PDB file of C-alpha atoms in Angstrom:
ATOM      1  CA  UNK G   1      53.667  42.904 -93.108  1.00 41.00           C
ATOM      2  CA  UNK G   2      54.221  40.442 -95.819  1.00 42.00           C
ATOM      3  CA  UNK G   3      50.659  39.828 -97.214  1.00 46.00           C
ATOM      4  CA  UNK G   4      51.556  42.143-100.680  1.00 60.00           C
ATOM      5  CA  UNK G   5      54.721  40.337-100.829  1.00 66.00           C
ATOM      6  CA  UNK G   6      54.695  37.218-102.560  1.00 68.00           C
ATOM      7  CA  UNK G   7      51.154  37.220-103.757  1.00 89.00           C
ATOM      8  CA  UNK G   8      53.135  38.843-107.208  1.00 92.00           C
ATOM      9  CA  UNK G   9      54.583  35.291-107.171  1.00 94.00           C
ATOM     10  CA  UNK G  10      53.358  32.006-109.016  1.00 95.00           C
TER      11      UNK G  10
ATOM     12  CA  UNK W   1      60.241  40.646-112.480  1.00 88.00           C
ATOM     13  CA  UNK W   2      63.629  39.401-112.528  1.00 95.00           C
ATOM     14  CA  UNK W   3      65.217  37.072-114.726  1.00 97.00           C
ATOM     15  CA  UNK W   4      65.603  34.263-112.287  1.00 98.00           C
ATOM     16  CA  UNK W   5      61.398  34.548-111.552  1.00 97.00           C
ATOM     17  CA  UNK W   6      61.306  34.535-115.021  1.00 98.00           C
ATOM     18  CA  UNK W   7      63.058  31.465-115.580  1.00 98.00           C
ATOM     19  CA  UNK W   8      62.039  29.653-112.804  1.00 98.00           C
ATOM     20  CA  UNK W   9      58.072  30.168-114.324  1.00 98.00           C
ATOM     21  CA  UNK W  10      60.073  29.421-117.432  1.00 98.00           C
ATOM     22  CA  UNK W  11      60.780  25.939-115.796  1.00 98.00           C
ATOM     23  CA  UNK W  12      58.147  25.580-114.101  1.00 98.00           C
ATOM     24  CA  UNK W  13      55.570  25.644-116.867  1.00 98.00           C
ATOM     25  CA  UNK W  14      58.121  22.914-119.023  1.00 98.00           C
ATOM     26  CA  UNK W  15      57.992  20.696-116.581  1.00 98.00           C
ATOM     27  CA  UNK W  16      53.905  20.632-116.983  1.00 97.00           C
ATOM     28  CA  UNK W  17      54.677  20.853-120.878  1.00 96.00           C
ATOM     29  CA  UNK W  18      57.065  17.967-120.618  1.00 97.00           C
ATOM     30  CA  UNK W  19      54.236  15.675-119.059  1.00 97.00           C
ATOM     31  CA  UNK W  20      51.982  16.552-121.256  1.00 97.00           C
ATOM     32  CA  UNK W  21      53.405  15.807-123.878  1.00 96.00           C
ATOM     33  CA  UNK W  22      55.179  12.316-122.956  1.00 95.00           C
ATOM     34  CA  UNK W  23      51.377  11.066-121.373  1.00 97.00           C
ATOM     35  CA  UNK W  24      50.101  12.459-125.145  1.00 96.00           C
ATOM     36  CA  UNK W  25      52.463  10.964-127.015  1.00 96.00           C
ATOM     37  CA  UNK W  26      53.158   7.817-125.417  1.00 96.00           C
ATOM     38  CA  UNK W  27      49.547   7.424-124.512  1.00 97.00           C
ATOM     39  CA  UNK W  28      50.994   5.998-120.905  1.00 96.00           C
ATOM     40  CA  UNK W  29      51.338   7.737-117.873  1.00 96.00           C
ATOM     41  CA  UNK W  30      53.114   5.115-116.180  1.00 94.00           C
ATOM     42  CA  UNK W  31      55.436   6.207-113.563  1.00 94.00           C
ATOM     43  CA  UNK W  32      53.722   9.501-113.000  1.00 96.00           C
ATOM     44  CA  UNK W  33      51.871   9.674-109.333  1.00 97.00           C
ATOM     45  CA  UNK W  34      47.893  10.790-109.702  1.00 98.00           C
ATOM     46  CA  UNK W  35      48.437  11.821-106.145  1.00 98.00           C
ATOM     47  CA  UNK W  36      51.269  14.480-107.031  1.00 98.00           C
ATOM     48  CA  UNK W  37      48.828  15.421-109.499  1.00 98.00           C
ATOM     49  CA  UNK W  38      45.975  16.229-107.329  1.00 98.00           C
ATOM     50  CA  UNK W  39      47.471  17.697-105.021  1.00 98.00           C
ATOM     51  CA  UNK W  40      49.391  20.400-107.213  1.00 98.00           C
ATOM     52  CA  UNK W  41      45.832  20.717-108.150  1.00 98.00           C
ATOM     53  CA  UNK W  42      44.547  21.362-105.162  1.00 98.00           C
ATOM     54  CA  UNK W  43      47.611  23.706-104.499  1.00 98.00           C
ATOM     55  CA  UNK W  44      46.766  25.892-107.650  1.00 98.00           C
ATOM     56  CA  UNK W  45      43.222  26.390-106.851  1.00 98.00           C
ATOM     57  CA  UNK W  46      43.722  27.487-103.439  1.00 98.00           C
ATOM     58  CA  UNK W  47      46.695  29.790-104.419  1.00 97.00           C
ATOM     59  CA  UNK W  48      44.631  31.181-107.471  1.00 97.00           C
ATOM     60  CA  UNK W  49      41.271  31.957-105.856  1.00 95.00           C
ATOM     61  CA  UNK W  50      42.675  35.557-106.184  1.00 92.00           C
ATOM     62  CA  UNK W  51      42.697  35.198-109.707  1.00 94.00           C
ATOM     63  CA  UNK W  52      38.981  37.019-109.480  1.00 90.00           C
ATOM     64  CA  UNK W  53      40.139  39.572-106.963  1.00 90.00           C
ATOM     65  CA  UNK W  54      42.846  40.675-107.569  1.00 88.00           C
ATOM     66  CA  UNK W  55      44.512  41.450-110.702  1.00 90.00           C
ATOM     67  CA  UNK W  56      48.519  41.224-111.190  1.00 91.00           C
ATOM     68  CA  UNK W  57      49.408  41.555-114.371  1.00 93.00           C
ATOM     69  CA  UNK W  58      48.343  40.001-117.337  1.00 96.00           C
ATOM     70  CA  UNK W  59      51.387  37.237-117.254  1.00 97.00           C
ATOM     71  CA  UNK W  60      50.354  36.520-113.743  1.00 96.00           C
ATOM     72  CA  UNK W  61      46.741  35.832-115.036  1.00 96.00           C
ATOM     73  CA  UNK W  62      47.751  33.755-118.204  1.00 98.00           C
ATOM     74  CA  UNK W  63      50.488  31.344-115.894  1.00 98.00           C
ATOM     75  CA  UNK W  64      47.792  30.916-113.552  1.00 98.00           C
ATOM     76  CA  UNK W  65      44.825  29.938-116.370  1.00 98.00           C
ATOM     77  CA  UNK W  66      47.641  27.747-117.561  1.00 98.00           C
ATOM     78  CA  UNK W  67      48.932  25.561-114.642  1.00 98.00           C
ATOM     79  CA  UNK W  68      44.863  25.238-113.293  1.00 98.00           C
ATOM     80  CA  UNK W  69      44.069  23.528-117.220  1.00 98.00           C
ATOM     81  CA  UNK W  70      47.257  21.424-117.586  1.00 98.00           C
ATOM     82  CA  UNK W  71      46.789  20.347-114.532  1.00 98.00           C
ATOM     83  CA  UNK W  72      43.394  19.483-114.590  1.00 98.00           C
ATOM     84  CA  UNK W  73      44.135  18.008-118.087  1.00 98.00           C
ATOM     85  CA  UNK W  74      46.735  15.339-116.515  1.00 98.00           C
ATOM     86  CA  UNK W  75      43.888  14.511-114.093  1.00 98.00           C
ATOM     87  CA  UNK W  76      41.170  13.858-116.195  1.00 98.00           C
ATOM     88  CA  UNK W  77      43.934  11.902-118.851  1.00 98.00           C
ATOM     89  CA  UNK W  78      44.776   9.811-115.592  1.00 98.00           C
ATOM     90  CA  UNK W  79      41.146   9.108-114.366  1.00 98.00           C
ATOM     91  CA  UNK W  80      39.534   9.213-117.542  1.00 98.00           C
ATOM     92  CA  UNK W  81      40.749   8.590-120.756  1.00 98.00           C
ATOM     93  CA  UNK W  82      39.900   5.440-121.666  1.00 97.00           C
ATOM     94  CA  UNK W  83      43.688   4.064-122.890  1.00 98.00           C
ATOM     95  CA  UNK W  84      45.733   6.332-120.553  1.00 98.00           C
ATOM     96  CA  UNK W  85      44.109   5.480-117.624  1.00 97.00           C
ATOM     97  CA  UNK W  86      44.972   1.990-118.003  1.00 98.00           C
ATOM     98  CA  UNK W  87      48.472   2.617-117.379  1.00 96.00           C
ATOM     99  CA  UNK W  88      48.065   3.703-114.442  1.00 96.00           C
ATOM    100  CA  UNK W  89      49.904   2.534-111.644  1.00 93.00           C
ATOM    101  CA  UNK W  90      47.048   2.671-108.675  1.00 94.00           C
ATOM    102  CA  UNK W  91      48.287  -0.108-106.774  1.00 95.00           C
ATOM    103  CA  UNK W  92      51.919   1.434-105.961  1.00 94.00           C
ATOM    104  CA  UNK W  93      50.519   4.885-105.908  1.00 96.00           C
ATOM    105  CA  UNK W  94      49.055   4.177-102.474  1.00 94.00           C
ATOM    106  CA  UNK W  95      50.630   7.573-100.831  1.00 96.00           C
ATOM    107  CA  UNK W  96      47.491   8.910 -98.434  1.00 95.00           C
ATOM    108  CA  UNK W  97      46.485  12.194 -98.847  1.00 94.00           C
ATOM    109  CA  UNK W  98      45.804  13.112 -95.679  1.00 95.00           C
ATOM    110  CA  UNK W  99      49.276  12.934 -94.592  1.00 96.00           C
ATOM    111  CA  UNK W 100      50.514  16.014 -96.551  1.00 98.00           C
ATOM    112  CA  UNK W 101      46.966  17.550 -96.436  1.00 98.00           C
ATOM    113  CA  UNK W 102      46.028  18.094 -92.818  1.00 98.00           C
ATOM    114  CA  UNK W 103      49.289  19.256 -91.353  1.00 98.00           C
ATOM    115  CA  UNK W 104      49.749  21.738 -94.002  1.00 98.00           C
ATOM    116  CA  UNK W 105      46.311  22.914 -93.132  1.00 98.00           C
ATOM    117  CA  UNK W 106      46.447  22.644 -89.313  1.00 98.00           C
ATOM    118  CA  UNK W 107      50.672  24.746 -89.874  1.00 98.00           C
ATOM    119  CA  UNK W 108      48.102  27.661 -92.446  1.00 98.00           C
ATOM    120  CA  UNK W 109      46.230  27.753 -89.376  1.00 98.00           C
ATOM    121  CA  UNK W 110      48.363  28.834 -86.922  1.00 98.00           C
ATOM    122  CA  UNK W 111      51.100  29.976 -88.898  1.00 97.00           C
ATOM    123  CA  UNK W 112      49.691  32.704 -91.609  1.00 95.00           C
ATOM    124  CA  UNK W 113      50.169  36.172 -91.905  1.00 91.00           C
ATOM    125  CA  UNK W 114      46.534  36.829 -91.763  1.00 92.00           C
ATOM    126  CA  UNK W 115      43.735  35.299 -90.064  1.00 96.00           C
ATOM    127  CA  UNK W 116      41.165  35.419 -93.357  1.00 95.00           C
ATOM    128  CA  UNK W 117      39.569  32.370 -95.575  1.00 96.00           C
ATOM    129  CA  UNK W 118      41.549  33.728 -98.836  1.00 94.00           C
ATOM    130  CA  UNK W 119      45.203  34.269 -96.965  1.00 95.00           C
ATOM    131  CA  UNK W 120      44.713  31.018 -94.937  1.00 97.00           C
ATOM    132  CA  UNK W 121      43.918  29.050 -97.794  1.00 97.00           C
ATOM    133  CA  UNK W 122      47.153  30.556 -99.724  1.00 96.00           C
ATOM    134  CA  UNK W 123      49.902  30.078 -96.891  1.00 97.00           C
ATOM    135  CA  UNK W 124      47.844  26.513 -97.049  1.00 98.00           C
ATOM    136  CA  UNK W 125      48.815  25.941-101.222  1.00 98.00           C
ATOM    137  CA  UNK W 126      52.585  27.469-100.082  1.00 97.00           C
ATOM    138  CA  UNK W 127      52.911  24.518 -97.440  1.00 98.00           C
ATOM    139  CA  UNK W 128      51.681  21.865 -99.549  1.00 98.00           C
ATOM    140  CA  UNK W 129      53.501  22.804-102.262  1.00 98.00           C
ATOM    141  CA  UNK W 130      56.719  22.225-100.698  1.00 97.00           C
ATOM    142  CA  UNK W 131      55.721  18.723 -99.841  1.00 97.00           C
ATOM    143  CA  UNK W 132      53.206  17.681-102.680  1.00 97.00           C
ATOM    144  CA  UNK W 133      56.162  15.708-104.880  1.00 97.00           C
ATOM    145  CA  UNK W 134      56.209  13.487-102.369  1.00 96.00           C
ATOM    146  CA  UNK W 135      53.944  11.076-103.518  1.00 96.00           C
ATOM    147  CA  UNK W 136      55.402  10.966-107.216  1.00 96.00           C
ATOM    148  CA  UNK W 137      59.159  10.512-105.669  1.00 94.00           C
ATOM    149  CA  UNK W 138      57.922   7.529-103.463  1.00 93.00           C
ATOM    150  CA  UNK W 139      55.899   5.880-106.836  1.00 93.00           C
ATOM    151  CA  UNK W 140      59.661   6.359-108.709  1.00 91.00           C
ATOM    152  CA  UNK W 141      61.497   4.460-105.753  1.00 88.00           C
ATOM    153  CA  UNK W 142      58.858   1.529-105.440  1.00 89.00           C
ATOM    154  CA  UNK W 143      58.658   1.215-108.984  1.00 84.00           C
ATOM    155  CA  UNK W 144      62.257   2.388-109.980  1.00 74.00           C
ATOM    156  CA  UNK W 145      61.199   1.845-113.748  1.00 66.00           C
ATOM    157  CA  UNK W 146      62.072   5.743-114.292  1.00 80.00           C
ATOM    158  CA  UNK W 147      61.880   6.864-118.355  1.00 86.00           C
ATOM    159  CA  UNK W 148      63.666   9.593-119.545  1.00 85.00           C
ATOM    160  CA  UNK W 149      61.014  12.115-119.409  1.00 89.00           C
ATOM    161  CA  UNK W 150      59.353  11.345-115.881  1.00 91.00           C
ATOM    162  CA  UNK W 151      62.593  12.134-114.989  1.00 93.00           C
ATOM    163  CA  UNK W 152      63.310  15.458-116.525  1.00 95.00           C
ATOM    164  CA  UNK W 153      59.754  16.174-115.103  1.00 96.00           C
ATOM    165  CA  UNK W 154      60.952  15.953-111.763  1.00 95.00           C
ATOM    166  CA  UNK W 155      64.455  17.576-112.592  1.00 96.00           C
ATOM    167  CA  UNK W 156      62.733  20.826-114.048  1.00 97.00           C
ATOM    168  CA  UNK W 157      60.323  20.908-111.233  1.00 96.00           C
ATOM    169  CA  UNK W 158      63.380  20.674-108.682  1.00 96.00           C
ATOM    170  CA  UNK W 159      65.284  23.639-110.793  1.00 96.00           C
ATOM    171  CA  UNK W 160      62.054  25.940-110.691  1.00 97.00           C
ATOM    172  CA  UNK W 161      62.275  25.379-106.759  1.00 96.00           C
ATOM    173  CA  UNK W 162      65.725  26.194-107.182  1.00 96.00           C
ATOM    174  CA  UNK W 163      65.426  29.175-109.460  1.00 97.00           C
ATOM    175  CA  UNK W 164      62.916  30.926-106.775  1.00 97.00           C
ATOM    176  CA  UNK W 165      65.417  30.822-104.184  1.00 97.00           C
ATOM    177  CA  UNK W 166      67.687  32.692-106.387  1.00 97.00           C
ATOM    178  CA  UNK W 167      64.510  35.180-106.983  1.00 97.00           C
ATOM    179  CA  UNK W 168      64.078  35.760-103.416  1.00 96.00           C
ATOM    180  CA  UNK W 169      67.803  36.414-102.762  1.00 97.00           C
ATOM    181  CA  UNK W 170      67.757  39.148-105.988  1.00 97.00           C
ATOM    182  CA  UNK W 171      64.487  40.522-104.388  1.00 95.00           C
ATOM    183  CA  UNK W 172      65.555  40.942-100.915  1.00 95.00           C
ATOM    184  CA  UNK W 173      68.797  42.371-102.112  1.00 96.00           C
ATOM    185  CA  UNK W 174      67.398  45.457-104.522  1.00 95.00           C
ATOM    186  CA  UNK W 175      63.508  46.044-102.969  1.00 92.00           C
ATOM    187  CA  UNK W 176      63.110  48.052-100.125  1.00 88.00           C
ATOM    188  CA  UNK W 177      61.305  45.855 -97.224  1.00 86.00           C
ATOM    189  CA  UNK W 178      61.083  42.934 -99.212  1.00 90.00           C
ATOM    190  CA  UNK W 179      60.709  40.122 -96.610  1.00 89.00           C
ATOM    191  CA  UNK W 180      58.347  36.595 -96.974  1.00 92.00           C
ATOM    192  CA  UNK W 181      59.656  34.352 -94.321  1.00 93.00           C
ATOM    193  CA  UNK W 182      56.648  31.629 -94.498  1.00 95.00           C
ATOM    194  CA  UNK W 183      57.084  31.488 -98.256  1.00 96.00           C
ATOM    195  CA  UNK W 184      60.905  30.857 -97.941  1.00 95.00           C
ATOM    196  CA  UNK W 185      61.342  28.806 -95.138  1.00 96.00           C
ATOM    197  CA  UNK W 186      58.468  26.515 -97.310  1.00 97.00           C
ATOM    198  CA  UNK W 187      60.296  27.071-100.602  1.00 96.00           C
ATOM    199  CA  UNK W 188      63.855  26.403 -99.075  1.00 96.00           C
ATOM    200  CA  UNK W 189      62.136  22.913 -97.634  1.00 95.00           C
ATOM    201  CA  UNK W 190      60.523  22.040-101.054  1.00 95.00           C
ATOM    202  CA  UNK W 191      64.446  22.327-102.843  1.00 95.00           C
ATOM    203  CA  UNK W 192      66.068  20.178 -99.583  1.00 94.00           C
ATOM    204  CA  UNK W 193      62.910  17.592-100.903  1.00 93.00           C
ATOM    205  CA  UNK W 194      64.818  17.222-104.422  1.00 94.00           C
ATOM    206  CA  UNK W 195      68.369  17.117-103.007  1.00 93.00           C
ATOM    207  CA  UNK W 196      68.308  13.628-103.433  1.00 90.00           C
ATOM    208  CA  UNK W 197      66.908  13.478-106.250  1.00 92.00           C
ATOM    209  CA  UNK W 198      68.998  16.089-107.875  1.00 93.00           C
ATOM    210  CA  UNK W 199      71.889  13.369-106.421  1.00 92.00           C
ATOM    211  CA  UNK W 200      70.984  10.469-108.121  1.00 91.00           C
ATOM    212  CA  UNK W 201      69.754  12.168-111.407  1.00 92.00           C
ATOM    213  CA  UNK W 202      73.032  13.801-112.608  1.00 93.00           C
ATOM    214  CA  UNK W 203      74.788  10.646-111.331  1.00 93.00           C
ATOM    215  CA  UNK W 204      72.963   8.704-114.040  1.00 90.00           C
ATOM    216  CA  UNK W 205      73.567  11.321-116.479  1.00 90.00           C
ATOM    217  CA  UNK W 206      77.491  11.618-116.103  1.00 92.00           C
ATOM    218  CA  UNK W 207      77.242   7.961-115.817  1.00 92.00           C
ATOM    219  CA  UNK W 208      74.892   7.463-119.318  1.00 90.00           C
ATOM    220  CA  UNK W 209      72.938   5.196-117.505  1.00 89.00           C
ATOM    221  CA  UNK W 210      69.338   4.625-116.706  1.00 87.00           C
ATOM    222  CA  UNK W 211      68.172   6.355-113.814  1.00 89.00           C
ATOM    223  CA  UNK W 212      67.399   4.513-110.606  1.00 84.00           C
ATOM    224  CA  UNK W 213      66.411   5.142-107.284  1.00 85.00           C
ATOM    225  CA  UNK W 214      67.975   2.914-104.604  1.00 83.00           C
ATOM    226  CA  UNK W 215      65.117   1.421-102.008  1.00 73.00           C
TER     227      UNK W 215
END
């Protein structure tokens, strides 16, 4: 599951 | 946050500062594609609609506030302002939209990580990210009349791209389960787009010379 990953990004 | 996230937001936002400020000063925005524009607009909105649901960090919130109003600012300088967007060049910027914009949308379709409106709409902004400078480096080749500052735009943007990639490496090697394969097979795509750029660029700056693109 990657979905919380990433949204932390710009 | 790492230091090479840091300084690829770093980057990132001087790139936007960088335009701003030679469209402001130079009351021109010749050279710069209204299309690239738009659609890192378009990009940011979709990518920041969680900017009312969820909450980050304060940094996260601020960048984001920032690179919706520059943005928007170049825009409405470009459409608007009654000097600037004079100096427009519409008739080479004649890169179509829908191009980029419906096979990014019909790939966030099937290729997401979650079938919802808000995740949909974000692997959307990551795929048309990668190819959104497309426009502005076609505009540079046709009119290869490149000033100093359109082309440090580009070069920062490229080095933010490139930055990331070193983010993502630093991330998967010290967090536990730390894997985002849509976002770096995009972002890895977006920094091959600049390669060429990148090429010609430094060649013109070990050379001192003007920068050119070939046709």
């Amino acid at each position: 599951e990657d979905v919380d990953f990433g949204h932390d990004e710009l | 946050m790492n230091l090479f996230r840091l300084l690829g937001d770093m980057t990132h936002l001087l790139s936007i500062i960088v335009l701003l400020l030679k469209i402001n000063a130079t009351r021109s925005c010749r050279g710069v594609s209204l299309k690239t524009q738009e659609l890192y607009a378009i990009v940011f909105v979709c990518r920041y609609l969680d900017l009312f649901t969820n909450f980050i960090s304060l940094y996260n919130t601020v960048m984001k506030v920032i690179f919706l109003g520059s943005t928007f600012t170049i825009i409405y300088w470009m459409r608007f302002h009654k000097v600037i967007r004079v100096t427009y060049d519409r008739d080479q910027d004649t890169f179509r939209y829908q191009f980029l914009i419906i096979p990014c949308l019909l790939l966030s379709l099937i290729l997401n990580s979650e079938f919802t409106v808000m995740e949909v709409l974000w692997t959307f902004s990551i795929y048309l990210e990668a190819v959104a400078i497309l426009p502005q480096l076609v505009l540079l080749q046709r009119t290869n009349n490149i000033d100093n500052l359109t082309g440090n735009y580009i070069f920062l943007l490229g080095s933010y791209r490139a930055l990331y990639i070193l983010n993502w490496i630093y991330r998967f090697l010290t967090e536990p389960n730390y894997r985002q394969y849509l976002v770096w097979i995009s972002g890895i795509v977006q920094t091959i787009v600049y390669i060429d750029f990148f090429y010609y660029y430094i060649r013109s700056w070990k050379n001192n010379e003007k920068l050119s693109l070939p046709a």
